[in-house]
């Protein structure tokens, strides 16, 4: 595991997220309240870029497309594709891919940069 510079700290504002390619991996980097986080960039359900509309709330990240939700600190799956809410259709959309946890990267601040740890 190696630390890689992902973005200058000054480029990331509270509540904002950015998608970046770091060590050939697409990652989402964000700041929420008093901490930074980094996840894989695309939703595990149908690969929607989480930088476009994902919300971080109650220490979870929720994809805007079908509302799949993961814990922001561990990536553990909380809810898989509950939207649309009409039961039969929602279940069908949910079955379009296998349920998976979200990859989470460790972050740190060094020399004014946000770095993430990648294998
Ligand atoms: S693509 Fe994210 S929940 Fe479906």
Coordinates of C-alpha atoms and ligand atoms in Angstrom, one line a residue:
X1 CA 0.0 0.0 0.0
X2 CA 1.3 3.4 -1.0
X3 CA 0.2 6.9 -0.3
X4 CA -0.7 9.0 -3.4
X5 CA -1.5 12.7 -3.7
X6 CA -5.2 12.9 -4.8
X7 CA -6.0 16.6 -4.6
X8 CA -4.8 19.8 -3.0
X9 CA -6.6 20.4 0.3
X10 CA -7.6 23.9 -0.8
X11 CA -9.4 22.5 -3.9
X12 CA -11.9 20.5 -1.8
X13 CA -14.6 22.5 0.1
X14 CA -16.8 21.1 2.9
X15 CA -19.7 19.1 1.6
X16 CA -18.1 18.8 -1.9
X17 CA -16.9 15.8 -3.8
X18 CA -14.4 15.4 -6.7
X19 CA -13.7 12.5 -9.0
X20 CA -10.0 11.9 -9.7
X21 CA -7.8 9.3 -11.2
X22 CA -5.2 8.3 -8.7
X23 CA -2.7 5.5 -9.4
X24 CA -4.8 4.4 -12.4
X25 CA -7.9 4.1 -10.2
X26 CA -11.0 6.4 -10.4
X27 CA -11.7 7.6 -6.9
X28 CA -14.2 9.9 -5.3
X29 CA -12.8 12.3 -2.7
X30 CA -14.9 14.3 -0.4
X31 CA -15.1 16.3 2.8
X32 CA -17.9 15.8 5.2
X33 CA -18.1 17.8 8.4
X34 CA -14.6 17.5 9.9
X35 CA -13.2 14.5 7.9
X36 CA -12.1 13.5 4.4
X37 CA -13.2 10.3 2.7
X38 CA -12.2 8.5 -0.5
X39 CA -14.2 5.7 -2.2
X40 CA -14.2 4.1 -5.6
X41 CA -15.8 6.5 -8.0
X42 CA -18.6 4.5 -9.4
X43 CA -21.6 3.1 -7.7
X44 CA -21.5 -0.7 -7.2
X45 CA -25.0 -1.1 -8.5
X46 CA -24.9 0.2 -12.1
X47 CA -21.7 2.2 -12.2
X48 CA -23.2 5.7 -11.8
X49 CA -20.4 8.3 -11.0
X50 CA -21.0 9.1 -7.4
X51 CA -19.5 12.6 -7.9
X52 CA -22.7 13.4 -9.7
X53 CA -25.4 13.8 -7.0
X54 CA -24.4 11.3 -4.3
X55 CA -25.3 12.5 -0.8
X56 CA -23.3 11.9 2.4
X57 CA -25.5 11.8 5.4
X58 CA -25.4 10.0 8.7
X59 CA -22.0 8.6 7.8
X60 CA -23.4 6.9 4.7
X61 CA -23.1 7.7 1.0
X62 CA -26.2 7.3 -1.1
X63 CA -26.2 7.0 -4.9
X64 CA -28.8 9.3 -6.5
X65 CA -29.9 6.9 -9.2
X66 CA -31.5 4.0 -7.3
X67 CA -30.5 5.0 -3.7
X68 CA -28.0 2.3 -3.0
X69 CA -26.3 3.2 0.3
X70 CA -23.0 2.3 1.9
X71 CA -21.2 3.2 5.1
X72 CA -18.6 5.9 4.3
X73 CA -16.0 4.6 6.8
X74 CA -16.1 0.8 5.9
X75 CA -18.0 0.7 2.6
X76 CA -20.4 -1.9 4.1
X77 CA -23.6 -2.2 2.1
X78 CA -26.6 -0.6 4.0
X79 CA -29.3 -0.7 1.3
X80 CA -29.2 -2.1 -2.2
X81 CA -31.2 -0.3 -4.9
X82 CA -34.5 0.4 -3.0
X83 CA -35.6 2.9 -5.7
X84 CA -37.9 3.0 -7.6
X85 CA -40.1 2.2 -4.7
X86 CA -42.8 0.3 -6.6
X87 CA -41.9 -3.2 -5.2
X88 CA -41.8 -5.3 -8.3
X89 CA -39.9 -2.8 -10.4
X90 CA -37.5 -1.9 -7.6
X91 CA -36.6 -5.5 -7.0
X92 CA -35.9 -6.0 -10.8
X93 CA -33.6 -3.0 -10.9
X94 CA -31.9 -4.3 -7.8
X95 CA -31.2 -7.6 -9.4
X96 CA -29.3 -6.1 -12.3
X97 CA -26.1 -6.6 -10.5
X98 CA -24.7 -8.6 -7.5
X99 CA -24.8 -6.8 -4.1
X100 CA -21.3 -5.5 -3.2
X101 CA -19.6 -3.4 -0.6
X102 CA -18.0 -0.1 -1.8
X103 CA -14.2 0.1 -1.8
X104 CA -13.0 2.7 0.7
X105 CA -9.5 4.2 0.7
X106 CA -7.7 5.5 3.8
X107 CA -7.0 9.3 3.6
X108 CA -4.5 11.7 5.2
X109 CA -3.5 15.3 4.9
X110 CA 0.2 15.9 4.1
X111 CA 1.9 19.1 2.9
X112 CA -1.4 20.7 2.0
X113 CA -2.5 17.7 -0.1
X114 CA -5.1 15.0 0.6
X115 CA -3.5 11.7 0.0
X116 CA -5.1 8.3 -0.3
X117 CA -3.6 4.9 0.3
X118 CA -3.9 2.5 -2.7
X119 CA -2.3 -0.9 -3.3
Ligands
LIG1 S1 -26.4 3.1 -10.1 FE1 -26.3 3.6 -8.0 S2 -28.0 2.8 -7.1 FE2 -28.2 2.2 -9.1

